[in-house]
């Protein structure tokens, strides 16, 4: 079962900031539930609906599409495929969101959406009733609190940073009004769950609160892994266990595929010496055909652990091949903690890890030239060198395919447990520049 962290508390206690920072540090999916209600409120405003006509607002829930996308810890909110990350924080939304969230039918539909996030991955979710209503069985329940005056000061500073001009007195009045509405609403009222851990943040810095929350999460998570997930852990170990039978089958398949590639695609490998005989390295290549991942694996003397999209494992035969070659399945579009853990373990074992900065086939075209930062993140997190690879060829029968290995790139100067976005972009660009150069040589 996914690991769920529920954080509740009134407005201005730092829930959103803390949740974001903790998600980045611990690799959890950050779900801002307040943003979901703000999206509904914004759409009500855009359509100029009458707040007294609850029927129209309830019907609206079936007509809108809300998405939360996390890119390296940065959260972007989409309403009907439009980025509304900034707009949902405006004053007119702040003034109405509490009233909209009080509508029972709206809360029911948002709750269903919230629970969906917690079915497939480990998450951290903040709101008003997460630990009491949305996830009453959450692994960890935390309640952040602070005085209304302190919360108003924080919100004032946040608004000033965003260029939003709202007087302190007005913010304080809004916070007190919202507290009253949240605590007295009929469905999912704001309250301290019996088994929640209370943290008063009034006299604490953001860093102090973050460390306290992470300490609580790490202690509970380690106990859960040790005491409740023994079976799951053993299954993961077995999946990558190198048995004699598995190694023999892998060697036979590798030889057969290698011969096929040499005859049909006339594969030629350049600069093989750029892959050291020992040590951990990240291999990054361009990705244009389904045939190029096997080409890397079968032409390399060392075993390569490949990362591939989870959908491929829905096919029984491909799933079996994935088992034989230790392919790591990854869920795209979310922070896949299990895939990240396995990738880090591969590098810790001084093995080779291969992935594609483009994300998907023709990724640069699909993403308007934007490179995924997954490879950069792993490189910055571990300090492991990156070997760029340029693959040139159409993979049409009896045409030549060239695999050109570049010299290892050292990004240890950027090594950090929490890499900065700017550094990740620099690493990604340097990797792709080298891949493109090797492809054109």
Short mmCIF file of C-alpha atoms in Angstrom, two decimals:
data_model
loop_
_atom_site.label_atom_id
_atom_site.label_comp_id
_atom_site.label_asym_id
_atom_site.label_seq_id
_atom_site.Cartn_x
_atom_site.Cartn_y
_atom_site.Cartn_z
CA UNK A 1 0.00 0.00 0.00
CA UNK A 2 1.21 3.56 -0.73
CA UNK A 3 2.61 5.61 2.15
CA UNK A 4 0.33 8.56 2.94
CA UNK A 5 1.21 11.68 4.93
CA UNK A 6 -1.75 13.92 5.86
CA UNK A 7 -1.10 17.49 7.00
CA UNK A 8 -3.97 19.63 8.28
CA UNK A 9 -4.26 23.07 9.80
CA UNK A 10 -5.77 26.52 9.31
CA UNK A 11 -4.75 28.99 6.61
CA UNK A 12 -1.32 30.57 6.91
CA UNK A 13 0.37 27.90 9.04
CA UNK A 14 2.85 27.07 6.30
CA UNK A 15 1.22 23.81 5.18
CA UNK A 16 1.76 24.47 1.50
CA UNK A 17 5.40 25.52 1.85
CA UNK A 18 6.28 22.67 4.22
CA UNK A 19 4.52 20.09 2.07
CA UNK A 20 6.40 21.24 -1.02
CA UNK A 21 9.81 21.19 0.69
CA UNK A 22 9.24 17.80 2.32
CA UNK A 23 8.00 16.35 -0.98
CA UNK A 24 11.21 17.50 -2.68
CA UNK A 25 13.44 16.08 0.07
CA UNK A 26 11.70 12.72 0.48
CA UNK A 27 10.47 12.12 -3.08
CA UNK A 28 6.77 12.14 -2.21
CA UNK A 29 4.03 13.30 -4.58
CA UNK A 30 2.85 16.70 -3.35
CA UNK A 31 -0.91 17.21 -3.61
CA UNK A 32 -2.17 20.73 -2.80
CA UNK A 33 -5.83 20.09 -2.01
CA UNK A 34 -6.57 23.76 -1.48
CA UNK A 35 -5.69 24.33 -5.13
CA UNK A 36 -8.48 21.94 -6.15
CA UNK A 37 -11.12 24.02 -4.36
CA UNK A 38 -9.54 27.21 -5.65
CA UNK A 39 -9.90 25.92 -9.21
CA UNK A 40 -13.61 25.35 -8.67
CA UNK A 41 -13.91 28.83 -7.17
CA UNK A 42 -12.05 30.41 -10.07
CA UNK A 43 -14.35 28.70 -12.57
CA UNK A 44 -17.39 29.92 -10.64
CA UNK A 45 -16.01 33.45 -10.91
CA UNK A 46 -15.13 33.07 -14.60
CA UNK A 47 -18.66 31.90 -15.41
CA UNK A 48 -20.19 34.55 -13.15
CA UNK A 49 -22.35 32.01 -11.38
CA UNK A 50 -24.65 33.04 -8.55
CA UNK A 51 -23.36 31.67 -5.23
CA UNK A 52 -26.93 31.24 -4.06
CA UNK A 53 -27.58 28.83 -6.92
CA UNK A 54 -25.75 25.78 -5.57
CA UNK A 55 -27.23 23.55 -8.25
CA UNK A 56 -25.27 25.35 -10.97
CA UNK A 57 -22.06 25.09 -8.96
CA UNK A 58 -22.59 21.36 -8.34
CA UNK A 59 -23.29 20.72 -12.02
CA UNK A 60 -20.10 22.65 -12.81
CA UNK A 61 -18.07 19.87 -11.16
CA UNK A 62 -18.85 17.51 -14.05
CA UNK A 63 -17.70 20.05 -16.64
CA UNK A 64 -14.24 21.00 -15.43
CA UNK A 65 -10.91 19.19 -15.57
CA UNK A 66 -8.33 19.81 -12.84
CA UNK A 67 -4.76 18.53 -13.04
CA UNK A 68 -1.78 18.90 -10.72
CA UNK A 69 1.62 18.35 -12.28
CA UNK A 70 4.85 18.22 -10.31
CA UNK A 71 8.06 18.97 -12.18
CA UNK A 72 11.07 18.48 -9.90
CA UNK A 73 9.09 19.70 -6.92
CA UNK A 74 7.54 22.67 -8.74
CA UNK A 75 3.77 22.39 -8.79
CA UNK A 76 1.68 23.61 -11.71
CA UNK A 77 -2.11 23.73 -11.55
CA UNK A 78 -4.19 23.31 -14.71
CA UNK A 79 -7.88 24.13 -15.03
CA UNK A 80 -9.37 22.90 -18.30
CA UNK A 81 -5.80 22.56 -19.67
CA UNK A 82 -4.94 26.18 -18.78
CA UNK A 83 -2.21 27.08 -16.28
CA UNK A 84 -3.96 28.83 -13.38
CA UNK A 85 -1.22 28.47 -10.76
CA UNK A 86 -1.11 32.22 -10.21
CA UNK A 87 -4.76 33.09 -10.83
CA UNK A 88 -6.14 30.81 -8.10
CA UNK A 89 -4.21 32.84 -5.50
CA UNK A 90 -5.86 36.15 -6.32
CA UNK A 91 -7.96 38.08 -3.81
CA UNK A 92 -11.32 37.35 -5.42
CA UNK A 93 -10.62 33.64 -5.14
CA UNK A 94 -9.42 33.96 -1.53
CA UNK A 95 -12.66 35.71 -0.59
CA UNK A 96 -14.92 32.97 -1.98
CA UNK A 97 -13.05 29.68 -1.70
CA UNK A 98 -14.29 28.95 1.83
CA UNK A 99 -17.92 29.32 0.77
CA UNK A 100 -17.44 27.09 -2.26
CA UNK A 101 -15.65 24.43 -0.21
CA UNK A 102 -18.57 24.40 2.24
CA UNK A 103 -20.89 22.97 -0.41
CA UNK A 104 -21.31 19.30 0.50
CA UNK A 105 -21.54 17.96 -3.06
CA UNK A 106 -18.43 19.90 -4.09
CA UNK A 107 -16.46 18.43 -1.19
CA UNK A 108 -17.63 14.92 -2.05
CA UNK A 109 -16.37 15.16 -5.61
CA UNK A 110 -13.08 16.79 -4.61
CA UNK A 111 -12.56 14.12 -1.93
CA UNK A 112 -12.96 11.41 -4.56
CA UNK A 113 -10.33 13.14 -6.69
CA UNK A 114 -7.99 13.48 -3.70
CA UNK A 115 -8.26 9.81 -2.77
CA UNK A 116 -7.38 8.86 -6.33
CA UNK A 117 -3.93 10.42 -5.88
CA UNK A 118 -3.24 8.12 -2.93
CA UNK A 119 -4.00 4.85 -4.68
CA UNK A 120 -0.92 4.55 -6.87
CA UNK A 121 2.00 6.32 -5.18
CA UNK A 122 3.40 7.57 -1.89
CA UNK A 123 1.99 11.06 -1.28
CA UNK A 124 1.99 14.00 1.07
CA UNK A 125 -1.28 15.92 1.10
CA UNK A 126 -2.24 19.08 2.96
CA UNK A 127 -5.61 20.64 3.58
CA UNK A 128 -8.29 21.06 6.26
CA UNK A 129 -9.77 17.58 6.63
CA UNK A 130 -7.18 15.23 5.15
CA UNK A 131 -6.44 13.29 8.34
CA UNK A 132 -10.05 13.29 9.59
CA UNK A 133 -12.06 12.74 6.41
CA UNK A 134 -10.08 12.19 3.20
CA UNK A 135 -7.48 9.76 4.61
CA UNK A 136 -8.58 8.81 8.14
CA UNK A 137 -6.18 5.83 7.95
CA UNK A 138 -3.16 7.87 6.81
CA UNK A 139 0.22 6.55 7.95
CA UNK A 140 1.09 9.93 9.44
CA UNK A 141 -1.21 12.73 10.58
CA UNK A 142 0.22 16.14 11.38
CA UNK A 143 -1.65 19.29 12.44
CA UNK A 144 0.19 22.59 11.92
CA UNK A 145 -1.07 25.59 13.88
CA UNK A 146 -0.10 29.20 14.66
CA UNK A 147 -1.77 32.31 16.03
CA UNK A 148 -4.04 34.25 13.63
CA UNK A 149 -1.75 37.30 13.91
CA UNK A 150 1.34 35.30 12.94
CA UNK A 151 -0.49 33.68 10.04
CA UNK A 152 -1.66 37.06 8.78
CA UNK A 153 1.94 38.36 8.83
CA UNK A 154 3.11 35.36 6.81
CA UNK A 155 0.35 35.74 4.25
CA UNK A 156 1.17 39.45 3.93
CA UNK A 157 4.80 38.65 3.12
CA UNK A 158 3.77 35.97 0.61
CA UNK A 159 1.45 38.40 -1.14
CA UNK A 160 4.11 41.11 -1.26
CA UNK A 161 6.57 38.67 -2.87
CA UNK A 162 3.95 37.89 -5.52
CA UNK A 163 3.09 41.56 -6.06
CA UNK A 164 -0.34 41.21 -4.46
CA UNK A 165 -1.34 44.30 -2.43
CA UNK A 166 -3.76 43.43 0.40
CA UNK A 167 -3.61 45.29 3.77
CA UNK A 168 -2.65 43.35 6.92
CA UNK A 169 -5.96 44.13 8.66
CA UNK A 170 -7.91 42.76 5.71
CA UNK A 171 -5.81 39.58 5.65
CA UNK A 172 -6.30 39.07 9.40
CA UNK A 173 -10.05 39.55 9.05
CA UNK A 174 -10.13 37.08 6.16
CA UNK A 175 -8.15 34.49 8.15
CA UNK A 176 -10.42 34.78 11.20
CA UNK A 177 -13.50 34.51 9.01
CA UNK A 178 -12.12 31.47 7.21
CA UNK A 179 -11.16 29.79 10.48
CA UNK A 180 -14.73 30.17 11.68
CA UNK A 181 -16.17 28.80 8.44
CA UNK A 182 -13.72 25.88 8.31
CA UNK A 183 -14.27 24.82 11.92
CA UNK A 184 -18.05 25.06 11.80
CA UNK A 185 -18.90 23.59 8.40
CA UNK A 186 -21.09 20.49 8.42
CA UNK A 187 -18.93 18.23 6.25
CA UNK A 188 -15.22 17.73 6.88
CA UNK A 189 -14.73 20.52 9.45
CA UNK A 190 -11.23 21.61 10.43
CA UNK A 191 -10.26 19.84 13.64
CA UNK A 192 -7.38 18.04 15.29
CA UNK A 193 -7.54 14.29 14.74
CA UNK A 194 -7.14 12.25 17.90
CA UNK A 195 -3.99 10.52 16.62
CA UNK A 196 -2.49 13.57 14.90
CA UNK A 197 0.79 15.18 15.98
CA UNK A 198 0.32 18.89 16.79
CA UNK A 199 3.09 21.30 15.81
CA UNK A 200 2.74 24.97 16.84
CA UNK A 201 4.72 26.88 14.21
CA UNK A 202 4.16 30.36 15.65
CA UNK A 203 7.77 30.79 16.82
CA UNK A 204 9.39 28.35 14.39
CA UNK A 205 11.22 29.00 11.14
CA UNK A 206 10.29 27.16 7.95
CA UNK A 207 13.48 25.11 8.18
CA UNK A 208 12.74 24.11 11.79
CA UNK A 209 9.23 22.99 10.90
CA UNK A 210 10.49 21.09 7.85
CA UNK A 211 13.09 19.21 9.90
CA UNK A 212 10.51 18.30 12.56
CA UNK A 213 8.04 17.01 9.96
CA UNK A 214 10.73 15.03 8.10
CA UNK A 215 11.91 13.48 11.38
CA UNK A 216 8.37 12.28 12.10
CA UNK A 217 7.94 10.89 8.57
CA UNK A 218 11.30 9.12 8.45
CA UNK A 219 10.76 7.43 11.80
CA UNK A 220 7.32 6.13 10.84
CA UNK A 221 8.29 5.20 7.29
CA UNK A 222 11.28 3.14 8.43
CA UNK A 223 9.10 1.28 10.94
CA UNK A 224 6.48 0.53 8.29
CA UNK A 225 9.08 -0.80 5.88
CA UNK A 226 10.60 -2.97 8.61
CA UNK A 227 7.44 -4.30 10.26
CA UNK A 228 4.66 -4.21 7.68
CA UNK A 229 6.22 -4.57 4.23
CA UNK A 230 8.52 -7.58 4.63
CA UNK A 231 6.68 -9.47 1.89
CA UNK A 232 6.79 -6.51 -0.49
CA UNK A 233 10.51 -6.02 0.16
CA UNK A 234 11.29 -9.67 -0.50
CA UNK A 235 9.39 -9.53 -3.77
CA UNK A 236 11.46 -6.55 -4.91
CA UNK A 237 14.69 -8.32 -3.99
CA UNK A 238 13.66 -11.47 -5.85
CA UNK A 239 12.79 -9.42 -8.95
CA UNK A 240 16.44 -8.34 -9.30
CA UNK A 241 18.12 -11.43 -7.88
CA UNK A 242 20.84 -12.74 -10.21
CA UNK A 243 20.16 -16.49 -10.30
CA UNK A 244 22.25 -18.84 -12.46
CA UNK A 245 19.26 -19.71 -14.64
CA UNK A 246 18.45 -16.03 -15.15
CA UNK A 247 22.04 -15.17 -16.10
CA UNK A 248 22.23 -18.07 -18.59
CA UNK A 249 18.93 -17.10 -20.24
CA UNK A 250 20.05 -13.45 -20.40
CA UNK A 251 23.32 -14.42 -22.07
CA UNK A 252 21.59 -16.57 -24.71
CA UNK A 253 18.98 -13.90 -25.51
CA UNK A 254 21.64 -11.19 -25.62
CA UNK A 255 23.70 -13.17 -28.16
CA UNK A 256 20.66 -13.86 -30.35
CA UNK A 257 19.51 -10.24 -30.34
CA UNK A 258 23.07 -9.04 -30.94
CA UNK A 259 23.40 -11.26 -34.03
CA UNK A 260 20.02 -10.05 -35.27
CA UNK A 261 21.06 -6.42 -34.89
CA UNK A 262 24.40 -7.00 -36.60
CA UNK A 263 22.79 -8.72 -39.60
CA UNK A 264 19.59 -6.71 -40.00
CA UNK A 265 20.64 -3.26 -38.76
CA UNK A 266 24.42 -3.55 -39.33
CA UNK A 267 25.09 -2.04 -35.92
CA UNK A 268 28.47 -0.41 -35.42
CA UNK A 269 29.68 0.75 -31.99
CA UNK A 270 32.19 3.59 -31.71
CA UNK A 271 34.38 4.47 -28.72
CA UNK A 272 33.49 1.45 -26.56
CA UNK A 273 36.47 2.34 -24.40
CA UNK A 274 34.50 5.26 -22.98
CA UNK A 275 32.60 2.77 -20.82
CA UNK A 276 34.99 1.95 -17.95
CA UNK A 277 35.23 -1.70 -16.99
CA UNK A 278 34.17 -0.98 -13.42
CA UNK A 279 32.30 1.66 -11.44
CA UNK A 280 28.90 3.33 -11.51
CA UNK A 281 27.90 5.37 -14.55
CA UNK A 282 24.70 6.87 -15.93
CA UNK A 283 24.23 6.27 -19.64
CA UNK A 284 22.10 8.85 -21.47
CA UNK A 285 21.14 8.40 -25.11
CA UNK A 286 18.77 9.88 -27.66
CA UNK A 287 15.57 7.88 -28.15
CA UNK A 288 13.90 7.76 -31.55
CA UNK A 289 12.88 4.13 -32.01
CA UNK A 290 11.73 1.23 -29.84
CA UNK A 291 14.73 -0.67 -31.19
CA UNK A 292 17.42 1.57 -29.70
CA UNK A 293 17.17 0.51 -25.99
CA UNK A 294 17.90 -3.17 -26.85
CA UNK A 295 20.71 -1.97 -29.11
CA UNK A 296 22.46 -0.37 -26.15
CA UNK A 297 21.95 -3.38 -23.89
CA UNK A 298 23.12 -6.12 -26.29
CA UNK A 299 26.15 -4.28 -27.70
CA UNK A 300 27.63 -3.33 -24.33
CA UNK A 301 30.09 -5.71 -22.64
CA UNK A 302 28.87 -4.66 -19.19
CA UNK A 303 25.32 -5.29 -18.01
CA UNK A 304 23.10 -2.21 -18.37
CA UNK A 305 20.13 -1.60 -16.09
CA UNK A 306 17.56 0.16 -18.26
CA UNK A 307 14.71 2.40 -17.10
CA UNK A 308 11.49 1.93 -19.13
CA UNK A 309 7.90 3.12 -18.91
CA UNK A 310 5.66 0.95 -16.77
CA UNK A 311 3.14 0.42 -19.59
CA UNK A 312 5.54 -1.96 -21.34
CA UNK A 313 5.20 -4.36 -18.42
CA UNK A 314 1.50 -4.83 -19.14
CA UNK A 315 2.59 -7.20 -21.91
CA UNK A 316 3.48 -10.59 -20.33
CA UNK A 317 6.35 -11.29 -22.73
CA UNK A 318 7.89 -7.83 -22.32
CA UNK A 319 7.44 -8.12 -18.56
CA UNK A 320 9.39 -11.40 -18.64
CA UNK A 321 12.17 -9.82 -20.71
CA UNK A 322 12.19 -6.92 -18.25
CA UNK A 323 12.74 -9.42 -15.43
CA UNK A 324 15.57 -11.17 -17.29
CA UNK A 325 17.38 -7.89 -18.07
CA UNK A 326 16.61 -6.11 -14.76
CA UNK A 327 14.62 -3.35 -16.44
CA UNK A 328 13.31 -0.78 -13.96
CA UNK A 329 9.66 0.19 -14.60
CA UNK A 330 8.81 3.84 -14.00
CA UNK A 331 5.46 5.61 -13.77
CA UNK A 332 5.55 8.63 -16.03
CA UNK A 333 4.08 11.98 -14.95
CA UNK A 334 4.59 11.37 -11.21
CA UNK A 335 7.48 11.07 -8.80
CA UNK A 336 7.99 7.30 -8.79
CA UNK A 337 9.72 6.63 -5.48
CA UNK A 338 10.23 2.90 -6.08
CA UNK A 339 11.90 3.52 -9.45
CA UNK A 340 14.13 6.17 -7.89
CA UNK A 341 15.14 3.87 -5.03
CA UNK A 342 16.00 1.06 -7.43
CA UNK A 343 17.99 3.43 -9.67
CA UNK A 344 20.01 4.74 -6.73
CA UNK A 345 20.67 1.18 -5.58
CA UNK A 346 21.98 0.23 -9.03
CA UNK A 347 24.50 3.07 -8.87
CA UNK A 348 25.37 2.25 -5.28
CA UNK A 349 26.25 -1.25 -6.50
CA UNK A 350 28.69 0.27 -9.04
CA UNK A 351 26.53 -0.77 -12.00
CA UNK A 352 25.40 0.99 -15.18
CA UNK A 353 22.05 2.80 -15.34
CA UNK A 354 20.59 3.87 -18.69
CA UNK A 355 17.79 6.36 -19.29
CA UNK A 356 16.70 8.97 -21.81
CA UNK A 357 16.78 12.73 -21.08
CA UNK A 358 14.16 13.22 -23.82
CA UNK A 359 11.71 11.21 -21.71
CA UNK A 360 9.99 9.51 -24.65
CA UNK A 361 10.59 8.78 -28.31
CA UNK A 362 10.80 12.11 -30.16
CA UNK A 363 10.61 13.68 -26.71
CA UNK A 364 12.18 16.97 -27.77
CA UNK A 365 9.50 17.42 -30.44
CA UNK A 366 6.67 16.41 -28.13
CA UNK A 367 7.93 18.63 -25.29
CA UNK A 368 8.68 21.67 -27.46
CA UNK A 369 12.41 21.18 -27.13
CA UNK A 370 12.33 20.80 -23.34
CA UNK A 371 14.50 18.09 -21.81
CA UNK A 372 13.34 16.00 -18.85
CA UNK A 373 15.45 16.53 -15.73
CA UNK A 374 15.30 12.94 -14.42
CA UNK A 375 18.83 12.02 -15.53
CA UNK A 376 20.16 15.34 -14.27
CA UNK A 377 18.50 14.83 -10.90
CA UNK A 378 20.06 11.39 -10.41
CA UNK A 379 23.46 12.68 -11.53
CA UNK A 380 23.29 15.66 -9.16
CA UNK A 381 21.92 13.56 -6.30
CA UNK A 382 24.64 10.89 -6.55
CA UNK A 383 27.60 12.65 -8.18
CA UNK A 384 27.89 9.71 -10.60
CA UNK A 385 29.40 10.59 -14.03
CA UNK A 386 27.19 10.57 -17.13
CA UNK A 387 28.20 8.87 -20.38
CA UNK A 388 26.39 10.50 -23.34
CA UNK A 389 25.50 8.30 -26.30
CA UNK A 390 24.49 9.33 -29.78
CA UNK A 391 22.45 6.77 -31.75
CA UNK A 392 22.31 7.43 -35.48
CA UNK A 393 20.22 5.45 -37.95
CA UNK A 394 16.66 4.67 -38.99
CA UNK A 395 16.61 1.04 -37.77
CA UNK A 396 15.23 0.02 -41.13
CA UNK A 397 16.36 -3.42 -42.35
CA UNK A 398 19.86 -3.53 -43.85
CA UNK A 399 20.64 0.10 -43.10
CA UNK A 400 23.54 1.04 -40.85
CA UNK A 401 22.99 2.02 -37.19
CA UNK A 402 25.84 3.71 -35.33
CA UNK A 403 26.12 3.85 -31.54
CA UNK A 404 28.66 6.50 -30.54
CA UNK A 405 29.78 6.68 -26.88
CA UNK A 406 31.13 9.97 -25.56
CA UNK A 407 33.56 10.57 -22.73
CA UNK A 408 32.10 10.57 -19.19
CA UNK A 409 30.79 13.94 -17.99
CA UNK A 410 31.55 14.95 -14.41
CA UNK A 411 28.75 16.82 -12.62
CA UNK A 412 30.01 16.25 -9.07
CA UNK A 413 30.29 20.03 -8.63
CA UNK A 414 26.49 20.12 -8.56
CA UNK A 415 26.10 17.23 -6.10
CA UNK A 416 23.39 17.88 -3.53
CA UNK A 417 20.67 15.97 -1.72
CA UNK A 418 18.26 18.65 -2.94
CA UNK A 419 19.59 19.86 -6.34
CA UNK A 420 18.57 23.33 -7.46
CA UNK A 421 16.36 23.59 -10.53
CA UNK A 422 18.82 25.91 -12.24
CA UNK A 423 21.62 23.36 -11.87
CA UNK A 424 19.41 20.54 -13.14
CA UNK A 425 18.69 22.53 -16.28
CA UNK A 426 22.41 23.16 -16.79
CA UNK A 427 23.18 19.46 -16.44
CA UNK A 428 20.35 18.46 -18.79
CA UNK A 429 21.50 20.92 -21.41
CA UNK A 430 25.11 19.74 -21.29
CA UNK A 431 24.02 16.11 -21.57
CA UNK A 432 21.76 16.79 -24.56
CA UNK A 433 24.36 19.00 -26.27
CA UNK A 434 26.82 16.10 -26.12
CA UNK A 435 24.23 13.58 -27.30
CA UNK A 436 23.36 15.76 -30.28
CA UNK A 437 27.07 16.24 -31.08
CA UNK A 438 27.72 12.48 -30.94
CA UNK A 439 24.68 11.83 -33.12
CA UNK A 440 25.95 14.22 -35.79
CA UNK A 441 29.56 13.01 -35.84
#
